[in-house]
């Protein structure tokens, strides 16, 4: 992995890579014993609740947020992603494949019709 100023350079990252890195990190720290599905789910839910619960409605792009607030949200969203990937791994699920399958199921469940298709190919 290439680093710049101690941080990984921007590149595409697979869910498998995240899963492997999380597993290694949890083992090194001795945290596996705490990573039950229930505990991971509770941690996942708590991460964003703390930031957004008192904000009310938030505009797309967060135009009224400071760069520090955006960075904080970015960090918490990253935690959520990592918890989610780890939860799927602990449960023995292939999250990437499940997400692709879910997209196909949703396309069949919610077909595009003239009543729900507007705004230059944006789904409602």
mmCIF file with all atom_site columns, C-alpha atoms in Angstrom, residues 13-23 85 89 94-97:
data_model
loop_
_atom_site.group_PDB
_atom_site.id
_atom_site.type_symbol
_atom_site.label_atom_id
_atom_site.label_alt_id
_atom_site.label_comp_id
_atom_site.label_asym_id
_atom_site.label_entity_id
_atom_site.label_seq_id
_atom_site.pdbx_PDB_ins_code
_atom_site.Cartn_x
_atom_site.Cartn_y
_atom_site.Cartn_z
_atom_site.occupancy
_atom_site.B_iso_or_equiv
_atom_site.pdbx_formal_charge
_atom_site.auth_seq_id
_atom_site.auth_comp_id
_atom_site.auth_asym_id
_atom_site.auth_atom_id
_atom_site.pdbx_PDB_model_num
ATOM 1  C CA . UNK A 1 13 ? -10.695 -0.506  -2.077 1.00 0.00 ? 13 UNK A CA 1
ATOM 2  C CA . UNK A 1 14 ? -12.572 -3.796  -2.100 1.00 0.00 ? 14 UNK A CA 1
ATOM 3  C CA . UNK A 1 15 ? -14.806 -5.050  0.678  1.00 0.00 ? 15 UNK A CA 1
ATOM 4  C CA . UNK A 1 16 ? -12.547 -8.120  0.847  1.00 0.00 ? 16 UNK A CA 1
ATOM 5  C CA . UNK A 1 17 ? -9.531  -5.919  1.565  1.00 0.00 ? 17 UNK A CA 1
ATOM 6  C CA . UNK A 1 18 ? -11.406 -4.023  4.269  1.00 0.00 ? 18 UNK A CA 1
ATOM 7  C CA . UNK A 1 19 ? -12.561 -7.311  5.781  1.00 0.00 ? 19 UNK A CA 1
ATOM 8  C CA . UNK A 1 20 ? -9.032  -8.708  5.858  1.00 0.00 ? 20 UNK A CA 1
ATOM 9  C CA . UNK A 1 21 ? -7.550  -5.543  7.372  1.00 0.00 ? 21 UNK A CA 1
ATOM 10 C CA . UNK A 1 22 ? -10.308 -5.360  10.011 1.00 0.00 ? 22 UNK A CA 1
ATOM 11 C CA . UNK A 1 23 ? -9.802  -9.000  10.951 1.00 0.00 ? 23 UNK A CA 1
ATOM 12 C CA . UNK A 1 85 ? -18.138 -4.974  6.770  1.00 0.00 ? 85 UNK A CA 1
ATOM 13 C CA . UNK A 1 89 ? -17.754 -11.096 8.012  1.00 0.00 ? 89 UNK A CA 1
ATOM 14 C CA . UNK A 1 94 ? -20.574 -11.899 1.458  1.00 0.00 ? 94 UNK A CA 1
ATOM 15 C CA . UNK A 1 95 ? -21.665 -8.268  1.742  1.00 0.00 ? 95 UNK A CA 1
ATOM 16 C CA . UNK A 1 96 ? -20.540 -7.246  -1.748 1.00 0.00 ? 96 UNK A CA 1
ATOM 17 C CA . UNK A 1 97 ? -22.465 -10.058 -3.446 1.00 0.00 ? 97 UNK A CA 1
#
